[in-house]
PDB file of C-alpha atoms and ligand atoms in Angstrom:
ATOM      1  CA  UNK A 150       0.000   0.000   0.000  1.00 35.00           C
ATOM      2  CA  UNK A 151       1.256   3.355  -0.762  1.00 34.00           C
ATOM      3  CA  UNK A 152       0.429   6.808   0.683  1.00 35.00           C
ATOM      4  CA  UNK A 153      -1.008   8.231  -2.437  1.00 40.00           C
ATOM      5  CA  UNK A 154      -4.299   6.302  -1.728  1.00 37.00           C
ATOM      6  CA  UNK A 155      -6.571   9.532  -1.420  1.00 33.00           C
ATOM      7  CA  UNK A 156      -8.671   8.256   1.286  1.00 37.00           C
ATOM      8  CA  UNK A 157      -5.907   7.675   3.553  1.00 41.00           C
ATOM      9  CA  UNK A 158      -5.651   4.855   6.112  1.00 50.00           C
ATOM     10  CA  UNK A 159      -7.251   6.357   8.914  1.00 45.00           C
ATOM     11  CA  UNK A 160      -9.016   3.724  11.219  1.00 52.00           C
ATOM     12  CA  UNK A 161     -12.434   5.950  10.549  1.00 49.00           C
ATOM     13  CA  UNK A 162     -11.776   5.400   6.884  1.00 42.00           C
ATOM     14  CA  UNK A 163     -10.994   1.733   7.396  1.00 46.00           C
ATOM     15  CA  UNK A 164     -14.156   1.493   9.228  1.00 37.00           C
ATOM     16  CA  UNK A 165     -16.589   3.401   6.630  1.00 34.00           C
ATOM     17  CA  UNK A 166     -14.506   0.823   3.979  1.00 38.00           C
ATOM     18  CA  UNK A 167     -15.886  -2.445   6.423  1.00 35.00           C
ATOM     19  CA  UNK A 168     -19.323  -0.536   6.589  1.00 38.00           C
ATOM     20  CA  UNK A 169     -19.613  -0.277   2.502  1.00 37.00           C
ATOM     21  CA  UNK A 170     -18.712  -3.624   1.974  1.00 41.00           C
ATOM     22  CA  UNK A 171     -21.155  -4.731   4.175  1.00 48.00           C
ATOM     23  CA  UNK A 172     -24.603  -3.033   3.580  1.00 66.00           C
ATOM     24  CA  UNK A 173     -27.459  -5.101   3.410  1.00 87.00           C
ATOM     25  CA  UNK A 174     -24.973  -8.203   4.163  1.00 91.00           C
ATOM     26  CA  UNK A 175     -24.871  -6.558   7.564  1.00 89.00           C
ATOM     27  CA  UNK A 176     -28.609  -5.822   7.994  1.00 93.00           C
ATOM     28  CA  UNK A 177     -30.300  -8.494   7.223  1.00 94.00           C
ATOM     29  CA  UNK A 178     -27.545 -11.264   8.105  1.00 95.00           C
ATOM     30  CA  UNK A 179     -26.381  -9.927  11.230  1.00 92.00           C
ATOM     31  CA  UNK A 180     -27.919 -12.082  13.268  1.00 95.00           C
ATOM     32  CA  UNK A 181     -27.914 -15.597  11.125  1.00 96.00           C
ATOM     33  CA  UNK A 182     -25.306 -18.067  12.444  1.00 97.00           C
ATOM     34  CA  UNK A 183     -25.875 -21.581  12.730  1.00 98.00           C
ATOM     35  CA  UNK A 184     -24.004 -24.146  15.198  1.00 98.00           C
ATOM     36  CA  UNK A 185     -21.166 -26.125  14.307  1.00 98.00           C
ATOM     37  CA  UNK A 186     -22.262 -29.999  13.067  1.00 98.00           C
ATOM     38  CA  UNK A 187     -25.812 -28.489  12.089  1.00 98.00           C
ATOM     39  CA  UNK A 188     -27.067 -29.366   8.467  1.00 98.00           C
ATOM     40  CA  UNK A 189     -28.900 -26.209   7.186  1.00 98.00           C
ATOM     41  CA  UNK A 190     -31.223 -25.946   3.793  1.00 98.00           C
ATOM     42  CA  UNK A 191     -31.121 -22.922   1.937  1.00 98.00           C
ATOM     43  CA  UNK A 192     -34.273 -22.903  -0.075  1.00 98.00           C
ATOM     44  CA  UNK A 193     -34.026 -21.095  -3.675  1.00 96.00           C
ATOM     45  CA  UNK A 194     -30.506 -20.224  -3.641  1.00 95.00           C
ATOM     46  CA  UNK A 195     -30.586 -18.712  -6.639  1.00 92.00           C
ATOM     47  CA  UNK A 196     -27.286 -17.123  -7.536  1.00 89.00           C
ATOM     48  CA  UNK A 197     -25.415 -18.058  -4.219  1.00 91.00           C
ATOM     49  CA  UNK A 198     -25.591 -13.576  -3.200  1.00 87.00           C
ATOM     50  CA  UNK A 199     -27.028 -15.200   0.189  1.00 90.00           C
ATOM     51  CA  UNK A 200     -25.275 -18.735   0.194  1.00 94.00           C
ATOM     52  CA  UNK A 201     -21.532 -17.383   0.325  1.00 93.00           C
ATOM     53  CA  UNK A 202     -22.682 -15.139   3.326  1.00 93.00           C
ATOM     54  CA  UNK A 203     -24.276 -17.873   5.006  1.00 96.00           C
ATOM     55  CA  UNK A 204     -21.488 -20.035   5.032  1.00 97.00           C
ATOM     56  CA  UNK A 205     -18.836 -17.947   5.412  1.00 96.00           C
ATOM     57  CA  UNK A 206     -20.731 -16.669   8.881  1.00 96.00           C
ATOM     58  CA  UNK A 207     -21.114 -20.389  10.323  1.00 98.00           C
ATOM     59  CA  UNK A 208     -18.039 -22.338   8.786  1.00 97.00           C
ATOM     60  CA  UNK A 209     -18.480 -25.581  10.818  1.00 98.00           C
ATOM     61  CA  UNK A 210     -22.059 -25.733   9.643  1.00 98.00           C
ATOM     62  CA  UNK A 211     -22.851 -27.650   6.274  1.00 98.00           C
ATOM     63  CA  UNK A 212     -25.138 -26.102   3.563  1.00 98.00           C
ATOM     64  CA  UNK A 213     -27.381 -27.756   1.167  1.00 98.00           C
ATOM     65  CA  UNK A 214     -28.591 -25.387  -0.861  1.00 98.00           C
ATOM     66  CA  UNK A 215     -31.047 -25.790  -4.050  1.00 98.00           C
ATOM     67  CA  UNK A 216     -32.795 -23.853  -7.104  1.00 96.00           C
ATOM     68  CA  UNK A 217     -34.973 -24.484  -9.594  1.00 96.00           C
ATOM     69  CA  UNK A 218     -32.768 -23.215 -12.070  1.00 93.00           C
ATOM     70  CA  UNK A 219     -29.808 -24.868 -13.182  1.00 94.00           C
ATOM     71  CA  UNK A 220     -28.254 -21.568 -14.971  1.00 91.00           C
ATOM     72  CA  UNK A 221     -28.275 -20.023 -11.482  1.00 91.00           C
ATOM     73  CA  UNK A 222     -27.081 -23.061  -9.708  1.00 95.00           C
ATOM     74  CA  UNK A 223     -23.710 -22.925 -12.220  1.00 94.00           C
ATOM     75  CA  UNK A 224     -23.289 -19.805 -11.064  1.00 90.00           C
ATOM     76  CA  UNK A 225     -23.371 -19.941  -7.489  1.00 93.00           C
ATOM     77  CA  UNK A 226     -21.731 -22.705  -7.291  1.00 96.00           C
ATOM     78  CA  UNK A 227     -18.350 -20.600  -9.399  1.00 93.00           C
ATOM     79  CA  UNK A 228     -19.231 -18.194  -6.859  1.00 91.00           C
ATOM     80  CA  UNK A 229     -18.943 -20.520  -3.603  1.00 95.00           C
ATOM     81  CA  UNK A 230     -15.980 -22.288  -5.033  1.00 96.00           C
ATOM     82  CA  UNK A 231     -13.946 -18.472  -5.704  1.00 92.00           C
ATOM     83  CA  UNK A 232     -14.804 -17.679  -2.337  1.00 93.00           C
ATOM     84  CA  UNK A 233     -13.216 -21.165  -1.294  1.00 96.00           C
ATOM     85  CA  UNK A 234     -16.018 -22.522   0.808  1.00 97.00           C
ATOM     86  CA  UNK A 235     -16.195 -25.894   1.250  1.00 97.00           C
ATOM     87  CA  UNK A 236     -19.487 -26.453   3.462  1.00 98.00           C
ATOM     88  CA  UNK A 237     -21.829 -25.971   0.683  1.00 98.00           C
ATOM     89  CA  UNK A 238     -23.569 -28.518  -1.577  1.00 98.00           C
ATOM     90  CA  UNK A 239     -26.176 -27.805  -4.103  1.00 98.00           C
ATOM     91  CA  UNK A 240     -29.123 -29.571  -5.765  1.00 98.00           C
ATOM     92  CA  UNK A 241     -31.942 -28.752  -8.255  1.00 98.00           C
ATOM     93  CA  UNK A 242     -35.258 -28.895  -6.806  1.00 98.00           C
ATOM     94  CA  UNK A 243     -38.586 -27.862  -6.821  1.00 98.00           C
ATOM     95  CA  UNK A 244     -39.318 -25.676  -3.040  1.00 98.00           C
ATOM     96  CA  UNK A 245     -42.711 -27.413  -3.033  1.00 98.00           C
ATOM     97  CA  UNK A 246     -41.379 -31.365  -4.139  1.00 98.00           C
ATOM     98  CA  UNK A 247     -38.169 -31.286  -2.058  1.00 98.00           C
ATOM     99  CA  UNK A 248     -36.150 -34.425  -2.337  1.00 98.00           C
ATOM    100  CA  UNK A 249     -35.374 -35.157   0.923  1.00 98.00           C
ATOM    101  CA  UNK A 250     -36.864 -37.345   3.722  1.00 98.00           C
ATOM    102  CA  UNK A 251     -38.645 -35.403   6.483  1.00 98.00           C
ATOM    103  CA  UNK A 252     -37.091 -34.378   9.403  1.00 98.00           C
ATOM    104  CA  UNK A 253     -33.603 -34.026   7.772  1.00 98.00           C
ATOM    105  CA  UNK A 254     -32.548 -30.597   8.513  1.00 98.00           C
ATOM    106  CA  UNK A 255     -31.017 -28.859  11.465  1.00 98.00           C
ATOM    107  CA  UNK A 256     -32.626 -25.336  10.259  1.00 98.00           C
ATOM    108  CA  UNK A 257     -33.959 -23.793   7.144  1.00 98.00           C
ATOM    109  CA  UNK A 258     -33.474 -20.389   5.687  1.00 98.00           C
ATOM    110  CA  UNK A 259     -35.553 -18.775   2.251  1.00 98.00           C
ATOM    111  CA  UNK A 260     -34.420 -15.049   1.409  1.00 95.00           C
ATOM    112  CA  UNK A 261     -36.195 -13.996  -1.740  1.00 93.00           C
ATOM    113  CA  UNK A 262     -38.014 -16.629  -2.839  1.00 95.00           C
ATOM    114  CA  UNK A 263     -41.865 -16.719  -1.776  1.00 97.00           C
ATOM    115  CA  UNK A 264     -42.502 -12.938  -3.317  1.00 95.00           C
ATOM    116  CA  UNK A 265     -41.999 -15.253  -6.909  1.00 93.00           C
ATOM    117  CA  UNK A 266     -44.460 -18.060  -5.868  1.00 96.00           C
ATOM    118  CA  UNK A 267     -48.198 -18.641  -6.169  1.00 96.00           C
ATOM    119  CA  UNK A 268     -48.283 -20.714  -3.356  1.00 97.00           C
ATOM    120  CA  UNK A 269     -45.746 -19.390  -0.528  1.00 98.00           C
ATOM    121  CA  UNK A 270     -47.836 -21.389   2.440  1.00 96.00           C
ATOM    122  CA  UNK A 271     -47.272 -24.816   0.265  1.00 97.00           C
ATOM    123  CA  UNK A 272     -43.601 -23.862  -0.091  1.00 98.00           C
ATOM    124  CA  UNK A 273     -43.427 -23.227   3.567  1.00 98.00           C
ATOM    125  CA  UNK A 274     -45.435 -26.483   4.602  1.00 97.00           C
ATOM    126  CA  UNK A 275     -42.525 -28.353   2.372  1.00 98.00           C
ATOM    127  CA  UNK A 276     -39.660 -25.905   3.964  1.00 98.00           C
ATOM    128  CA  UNK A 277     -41.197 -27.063   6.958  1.00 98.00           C
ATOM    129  CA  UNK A 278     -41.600 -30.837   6.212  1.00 98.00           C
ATOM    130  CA  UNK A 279     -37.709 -30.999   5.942  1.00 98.00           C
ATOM    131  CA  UNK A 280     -36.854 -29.853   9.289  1.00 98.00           C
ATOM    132  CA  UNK A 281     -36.352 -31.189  12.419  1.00 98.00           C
ATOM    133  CA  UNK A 282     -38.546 -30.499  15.103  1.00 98.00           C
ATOM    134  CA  UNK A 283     -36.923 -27.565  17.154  1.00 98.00           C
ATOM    135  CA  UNK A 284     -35.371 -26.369  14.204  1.00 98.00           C
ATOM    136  CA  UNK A 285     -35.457 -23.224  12.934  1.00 98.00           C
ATOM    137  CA  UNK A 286     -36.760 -21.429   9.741  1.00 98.00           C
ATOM    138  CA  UNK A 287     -35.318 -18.165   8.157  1.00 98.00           C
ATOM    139  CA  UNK A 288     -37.313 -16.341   6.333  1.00 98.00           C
ATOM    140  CA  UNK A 289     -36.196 -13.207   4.434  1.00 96.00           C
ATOM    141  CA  UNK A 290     -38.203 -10.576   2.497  1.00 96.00           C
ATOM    142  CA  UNK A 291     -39.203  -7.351   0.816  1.00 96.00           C
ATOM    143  CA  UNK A 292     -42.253  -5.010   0.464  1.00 98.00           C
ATOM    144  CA  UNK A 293     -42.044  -2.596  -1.960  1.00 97.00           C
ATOM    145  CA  UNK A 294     -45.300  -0.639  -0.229  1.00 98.00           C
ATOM    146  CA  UNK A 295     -42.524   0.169   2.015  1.00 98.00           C
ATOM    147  CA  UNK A 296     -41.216   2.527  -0.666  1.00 98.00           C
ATOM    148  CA  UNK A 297     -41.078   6.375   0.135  1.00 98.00           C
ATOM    149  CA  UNK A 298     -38.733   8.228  -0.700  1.00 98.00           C
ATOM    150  CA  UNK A 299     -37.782  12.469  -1.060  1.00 98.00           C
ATOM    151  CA  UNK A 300     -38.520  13.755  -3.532  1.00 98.00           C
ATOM    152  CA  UNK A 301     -41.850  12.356  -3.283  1.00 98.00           C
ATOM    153  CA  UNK A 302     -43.155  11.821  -6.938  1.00 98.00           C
ATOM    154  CA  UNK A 303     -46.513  10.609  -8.332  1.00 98.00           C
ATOM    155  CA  UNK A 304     -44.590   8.942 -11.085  1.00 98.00           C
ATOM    156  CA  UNK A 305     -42.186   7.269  -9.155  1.00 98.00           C
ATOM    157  CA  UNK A 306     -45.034   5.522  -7.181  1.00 98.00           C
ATOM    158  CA  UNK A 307     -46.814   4.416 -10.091  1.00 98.00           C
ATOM    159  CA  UNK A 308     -43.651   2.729 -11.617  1.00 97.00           C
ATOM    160  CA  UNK A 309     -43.261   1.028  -8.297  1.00 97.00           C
ATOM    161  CA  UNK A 310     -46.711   0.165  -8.809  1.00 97.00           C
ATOM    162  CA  UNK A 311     -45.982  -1.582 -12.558  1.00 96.00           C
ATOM    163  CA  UNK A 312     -43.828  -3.917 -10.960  1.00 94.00           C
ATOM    164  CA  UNK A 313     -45.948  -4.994  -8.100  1.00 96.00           C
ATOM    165  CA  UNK A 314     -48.656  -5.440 -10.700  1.00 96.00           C
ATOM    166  CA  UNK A 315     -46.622  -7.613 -12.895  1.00 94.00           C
ATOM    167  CA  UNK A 316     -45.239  -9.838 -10.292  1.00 93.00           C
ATOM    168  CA  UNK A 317     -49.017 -10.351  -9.133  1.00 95.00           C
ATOM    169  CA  UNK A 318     -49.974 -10.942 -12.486  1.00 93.00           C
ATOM    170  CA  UNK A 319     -46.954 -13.477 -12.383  1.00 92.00           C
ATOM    171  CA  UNK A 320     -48.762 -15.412  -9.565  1.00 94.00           C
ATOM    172  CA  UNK A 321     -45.825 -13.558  -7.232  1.00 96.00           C
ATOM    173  CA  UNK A 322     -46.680 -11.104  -4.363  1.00 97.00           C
ATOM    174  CA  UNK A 323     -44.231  -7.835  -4.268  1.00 96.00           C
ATOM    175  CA  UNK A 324     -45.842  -6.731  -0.830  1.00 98.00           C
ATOM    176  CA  UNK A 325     -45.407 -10.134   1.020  1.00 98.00           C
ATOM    177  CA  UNK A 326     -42.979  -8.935   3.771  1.00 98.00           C
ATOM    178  CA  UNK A 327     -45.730  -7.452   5.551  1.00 98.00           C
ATOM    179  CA  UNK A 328     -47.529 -11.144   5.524  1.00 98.00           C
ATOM    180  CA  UNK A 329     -44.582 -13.092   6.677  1.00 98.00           C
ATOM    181  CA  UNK A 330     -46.320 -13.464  10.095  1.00 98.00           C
ATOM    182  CA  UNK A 331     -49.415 -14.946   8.828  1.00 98.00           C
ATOM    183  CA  UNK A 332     -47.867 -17.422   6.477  1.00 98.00           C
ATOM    184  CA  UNK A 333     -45.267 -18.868   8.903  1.00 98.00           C
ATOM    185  CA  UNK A 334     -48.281 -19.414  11.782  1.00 98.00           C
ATOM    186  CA  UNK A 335     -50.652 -21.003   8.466  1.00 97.00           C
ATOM    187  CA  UNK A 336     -47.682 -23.196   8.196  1.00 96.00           C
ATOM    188  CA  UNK A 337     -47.710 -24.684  11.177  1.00 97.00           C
ATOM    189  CA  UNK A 338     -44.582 -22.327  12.478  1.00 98.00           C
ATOM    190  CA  UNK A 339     -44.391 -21.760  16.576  1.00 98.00           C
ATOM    191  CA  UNK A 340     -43.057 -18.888  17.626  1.00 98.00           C
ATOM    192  CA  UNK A 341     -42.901 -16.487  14.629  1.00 98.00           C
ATOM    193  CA  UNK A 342     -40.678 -13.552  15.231  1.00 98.00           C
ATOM    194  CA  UNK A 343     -40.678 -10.805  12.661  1.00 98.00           C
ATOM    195  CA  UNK A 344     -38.770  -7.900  12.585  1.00 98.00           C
ATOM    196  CA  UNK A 345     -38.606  -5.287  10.144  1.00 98.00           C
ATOM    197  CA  UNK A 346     -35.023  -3.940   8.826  1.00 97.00           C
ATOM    198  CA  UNK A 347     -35.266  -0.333   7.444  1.00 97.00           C
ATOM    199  CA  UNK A 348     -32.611   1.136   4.973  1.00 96.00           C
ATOM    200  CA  UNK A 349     -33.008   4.417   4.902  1.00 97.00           C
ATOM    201  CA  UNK A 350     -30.885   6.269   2.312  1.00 97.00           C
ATOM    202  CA  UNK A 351     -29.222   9.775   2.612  1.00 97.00           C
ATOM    203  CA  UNK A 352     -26.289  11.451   0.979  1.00 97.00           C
ATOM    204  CA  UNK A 353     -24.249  10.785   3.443  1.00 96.00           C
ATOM    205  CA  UNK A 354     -24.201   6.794   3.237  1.00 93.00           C
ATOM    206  CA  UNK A 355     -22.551   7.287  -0.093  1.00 93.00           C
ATOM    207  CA  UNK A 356     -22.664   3.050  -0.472  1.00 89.00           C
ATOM    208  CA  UNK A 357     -26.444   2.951  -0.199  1.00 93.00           C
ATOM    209  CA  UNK A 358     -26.681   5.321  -2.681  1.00 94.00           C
ATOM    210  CA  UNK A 359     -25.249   3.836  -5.268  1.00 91.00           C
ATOM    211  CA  UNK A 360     -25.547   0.345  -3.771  1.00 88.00           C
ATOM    212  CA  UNK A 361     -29.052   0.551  -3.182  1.00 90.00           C
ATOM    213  CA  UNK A 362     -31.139   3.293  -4.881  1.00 93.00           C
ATOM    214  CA  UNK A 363     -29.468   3.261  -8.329  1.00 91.00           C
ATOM    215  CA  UNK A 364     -28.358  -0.641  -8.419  1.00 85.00           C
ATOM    216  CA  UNK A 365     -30.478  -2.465  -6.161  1.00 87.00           C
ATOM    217  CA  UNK A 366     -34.218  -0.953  -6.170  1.00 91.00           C
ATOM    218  CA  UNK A 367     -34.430   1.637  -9.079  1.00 92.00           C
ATOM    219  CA  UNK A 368     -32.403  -0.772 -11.690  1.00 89.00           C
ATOM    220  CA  UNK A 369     -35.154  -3.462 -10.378  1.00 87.00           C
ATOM    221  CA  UNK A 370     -38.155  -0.648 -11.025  1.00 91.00           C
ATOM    222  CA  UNK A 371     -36.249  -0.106 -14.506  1.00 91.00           C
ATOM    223  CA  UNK A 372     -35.517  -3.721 -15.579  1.00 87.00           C
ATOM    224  CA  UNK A 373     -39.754  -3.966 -16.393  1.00 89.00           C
ATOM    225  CA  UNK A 374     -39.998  -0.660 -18.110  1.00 93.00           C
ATOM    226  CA  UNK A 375     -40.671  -2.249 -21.415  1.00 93.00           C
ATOM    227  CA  UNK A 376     -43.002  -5.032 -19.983  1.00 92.00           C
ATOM    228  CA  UNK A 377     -45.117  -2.284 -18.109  1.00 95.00           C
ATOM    229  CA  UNK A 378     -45.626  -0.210 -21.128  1.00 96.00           C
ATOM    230  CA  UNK A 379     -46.174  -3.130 -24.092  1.00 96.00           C
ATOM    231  CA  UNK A 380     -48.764  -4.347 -21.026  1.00 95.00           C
ATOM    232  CA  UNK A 381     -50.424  -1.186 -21.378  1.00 96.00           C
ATOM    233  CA  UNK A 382     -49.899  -0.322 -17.364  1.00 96.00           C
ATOM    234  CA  UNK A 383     -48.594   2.903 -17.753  1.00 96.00           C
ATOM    235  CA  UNK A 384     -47.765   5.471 -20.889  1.00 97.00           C
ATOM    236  CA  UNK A 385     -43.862   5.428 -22.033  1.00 97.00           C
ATOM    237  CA  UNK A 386     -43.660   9.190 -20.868  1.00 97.00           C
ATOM    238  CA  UNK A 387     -44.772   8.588 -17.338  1.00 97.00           C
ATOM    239  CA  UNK A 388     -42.379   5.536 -17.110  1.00 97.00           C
ATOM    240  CA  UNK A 389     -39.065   7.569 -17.738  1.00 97.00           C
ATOM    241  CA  UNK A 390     -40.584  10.452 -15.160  1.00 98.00           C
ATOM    242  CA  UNK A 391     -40.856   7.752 -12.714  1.00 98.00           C
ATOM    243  CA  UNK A 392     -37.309   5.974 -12.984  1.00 97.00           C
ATOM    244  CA  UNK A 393     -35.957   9.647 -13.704  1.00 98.00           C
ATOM    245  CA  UNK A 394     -37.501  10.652 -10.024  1.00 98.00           C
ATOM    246  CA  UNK A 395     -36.439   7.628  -8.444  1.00 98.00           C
ATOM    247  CA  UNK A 396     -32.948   8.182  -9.580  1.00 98.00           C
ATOM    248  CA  UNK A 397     -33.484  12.066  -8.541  1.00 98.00           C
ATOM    249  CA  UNK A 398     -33.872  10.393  -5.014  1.00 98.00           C
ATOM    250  CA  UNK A 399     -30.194  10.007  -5.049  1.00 98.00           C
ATOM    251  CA  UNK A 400     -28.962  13.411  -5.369  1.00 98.00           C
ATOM    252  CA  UNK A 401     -27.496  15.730  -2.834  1.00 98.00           C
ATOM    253  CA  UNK A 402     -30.857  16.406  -1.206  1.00 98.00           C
ATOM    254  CA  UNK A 403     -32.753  13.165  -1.761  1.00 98.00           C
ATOM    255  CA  UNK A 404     -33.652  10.666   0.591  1.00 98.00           C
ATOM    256  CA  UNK A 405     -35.052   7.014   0.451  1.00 98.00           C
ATOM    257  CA  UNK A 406     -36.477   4.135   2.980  1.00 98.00           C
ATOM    258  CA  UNK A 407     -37.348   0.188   2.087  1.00 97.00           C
ATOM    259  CA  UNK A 408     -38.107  -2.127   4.707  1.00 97.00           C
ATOM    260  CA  UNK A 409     -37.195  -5.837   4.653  1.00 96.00           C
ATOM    261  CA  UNK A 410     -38.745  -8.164   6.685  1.00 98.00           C
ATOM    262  CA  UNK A 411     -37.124 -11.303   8.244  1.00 98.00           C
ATOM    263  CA  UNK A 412     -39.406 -13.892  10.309  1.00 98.00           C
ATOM    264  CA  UNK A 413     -37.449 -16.612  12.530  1.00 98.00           C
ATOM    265  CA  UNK A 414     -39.467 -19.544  13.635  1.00 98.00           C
ATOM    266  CA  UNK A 415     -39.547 -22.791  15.189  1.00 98.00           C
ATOM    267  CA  UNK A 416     -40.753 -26.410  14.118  1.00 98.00           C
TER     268      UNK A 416
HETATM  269  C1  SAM B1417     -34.939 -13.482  -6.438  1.00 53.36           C
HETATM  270  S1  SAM B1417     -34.142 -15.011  -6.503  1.00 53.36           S
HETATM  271  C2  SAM B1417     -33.420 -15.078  -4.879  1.00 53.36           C
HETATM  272  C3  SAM B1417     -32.218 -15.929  -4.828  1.00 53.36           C
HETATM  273  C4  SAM B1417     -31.453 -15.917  -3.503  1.00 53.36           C
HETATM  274  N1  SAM B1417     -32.199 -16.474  -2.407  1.00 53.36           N
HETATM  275  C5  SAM B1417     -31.009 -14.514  -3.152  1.00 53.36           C
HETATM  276  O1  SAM B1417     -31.514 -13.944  -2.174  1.00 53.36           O
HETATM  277  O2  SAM B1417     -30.159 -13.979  -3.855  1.00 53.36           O
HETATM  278  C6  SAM B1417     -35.445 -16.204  -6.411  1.00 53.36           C
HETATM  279  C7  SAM B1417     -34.956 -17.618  -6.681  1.00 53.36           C
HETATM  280  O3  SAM B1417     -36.028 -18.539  -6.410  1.00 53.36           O
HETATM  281  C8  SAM B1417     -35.913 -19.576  -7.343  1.00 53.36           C
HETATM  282  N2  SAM B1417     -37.191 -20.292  -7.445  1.00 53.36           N
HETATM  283  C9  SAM B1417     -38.349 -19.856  -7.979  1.00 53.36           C
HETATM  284  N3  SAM B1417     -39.288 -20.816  -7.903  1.00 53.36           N
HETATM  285  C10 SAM B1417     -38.699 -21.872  -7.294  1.00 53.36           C
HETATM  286  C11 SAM B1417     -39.145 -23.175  -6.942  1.00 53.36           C
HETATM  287  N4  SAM B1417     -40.403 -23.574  -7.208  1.00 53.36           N
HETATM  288  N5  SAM B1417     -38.288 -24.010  -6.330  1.00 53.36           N
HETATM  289  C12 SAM B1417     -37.012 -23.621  -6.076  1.00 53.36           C
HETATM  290  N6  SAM B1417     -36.525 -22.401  -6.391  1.00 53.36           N
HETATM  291  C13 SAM B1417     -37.356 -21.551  -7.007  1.00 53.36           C
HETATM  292  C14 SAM B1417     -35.522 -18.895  -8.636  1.00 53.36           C
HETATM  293  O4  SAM B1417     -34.954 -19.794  -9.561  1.00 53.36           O
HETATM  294  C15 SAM B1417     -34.549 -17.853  -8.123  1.00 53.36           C
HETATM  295  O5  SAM B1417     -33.241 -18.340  -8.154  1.00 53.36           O
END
């Protein structure tokens, strides 16, 4: 290392460098660590963003981690193997036909993955099925009617809107953090803990600025621009307002808050 570096090497600086690295990681994984010897299934890996997390925060637990989709379980399974884990194992498989006898698993943990189904209480019955009893299930995810933001703008909510509609129209459920509760008890869950994990966004959490309004939400909002439009949900015009508004959100004076939701239960 060399002195030019322009941020210096100030222990503050090293500290907001840890921080960066570790936005949402820290947030909504915080608290997730399971015991040495445990067997743990990650449900709908996808990826691996959550798996190499996981693992790397409880190394003498094993993972078993599956997908429905074999493009994504290539990938996280280049991404496990260049992070040089070596507790993880992967399968395809369907969430709601898991192949594995019941009782099999230490704990269970889903981030992402019922706001995409039809039928999140089936999934969760299955999840369920799987575990031992006494062991615990993870269950990790967003709402985007938790969505405000300053600038406030009309447009901006109503392209938030297009992509709740289309992952409804989907058979998904963009607002399902708020009904993590519910489902767990339906699914025969004991005591279902939720709690709520706000990111709230000013200018000077530089990372979440970047890292979360322009990558993470308003690149998601974008991504179904053309699918909103062709669908006849909103006029082309009022689309680029809203995704120009959203990304307005991240300038000097803008502010933004999402919540996540993460339920821990028993079997
Ligand atoms: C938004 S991704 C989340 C992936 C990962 N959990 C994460 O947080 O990065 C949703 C994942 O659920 C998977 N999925 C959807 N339906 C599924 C099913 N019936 N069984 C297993 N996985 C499924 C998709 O293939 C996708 O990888």
């Amino acid at each position: 290392m060399t002195s030019e570096y322009v941020h210096g090497y100030s222990a503050p600086e090293a500290a907001r460098l840890v921080d960066q690295a570790s936005t949402l990681t820290e947030l909504l994984h915080c608290d997730t660590t399971y015991p040495a010897g445990s067997l743990v299934l990650e449900a709908g890996c996808g990826v691996g963003a959550q798996t190499v997390t996981l693992a790397s925060q409880s190394p003498q637990a094993s993972f078993v981690s599956v997908d429905i989709a074999p493009v994504s379980l290539g990938r996280a399974k280049a991404r496990v193997a260049e992070a040089c884990l070596r507790n993880v194992t992967f399968h395809e498989a369907d969430i709601y036909t898991l192949p594995f006898a019941e009782a099999q698993f230490d704990h269970a943990f889903v981030c992402f993955v019922l706001e995409h189904l039809a039928r999140p209480e089936a999934a969760l019955a299955e999840v369920r099925r799987v575990l031992k009893l006494g062991g615990t299930l993870t269950v990790i995810e967003g709402d985007h009617g938790s969505a405000y933001f300053h600038p406030d703008s009309e447009f901006a909510r109503r392209a938030i809107q297009c992509l709740v509609d289309l992952q409804r129209h989907a058979g998904g459920d963009a607002l399902i953090g708020r009904r993590l509760y519910p489902l767990l008890v339906q699914a025969g869950v004991r005591e279902v803990c939720v709690s709520p994990r706000m990111v709230y966004v000013d200018a000077s959490r530089p990372a979440l600025v970047d890292g979360f309004i322009r990558k993470t939400f308003t690149a998601m909002v974008e991504w179904v621009g053309e699918q909103a439009i062709r669908q006849g949900l909103i006029e082309a015009e009022a689309w680029r307002r809203g995704v120009r508004d959203l990304y307005r959100t991240a300038e000097a004076d803008g502010t933004f808050c999402y919540t996540f939701f993460k339920a821990v239960g028993l079997k």
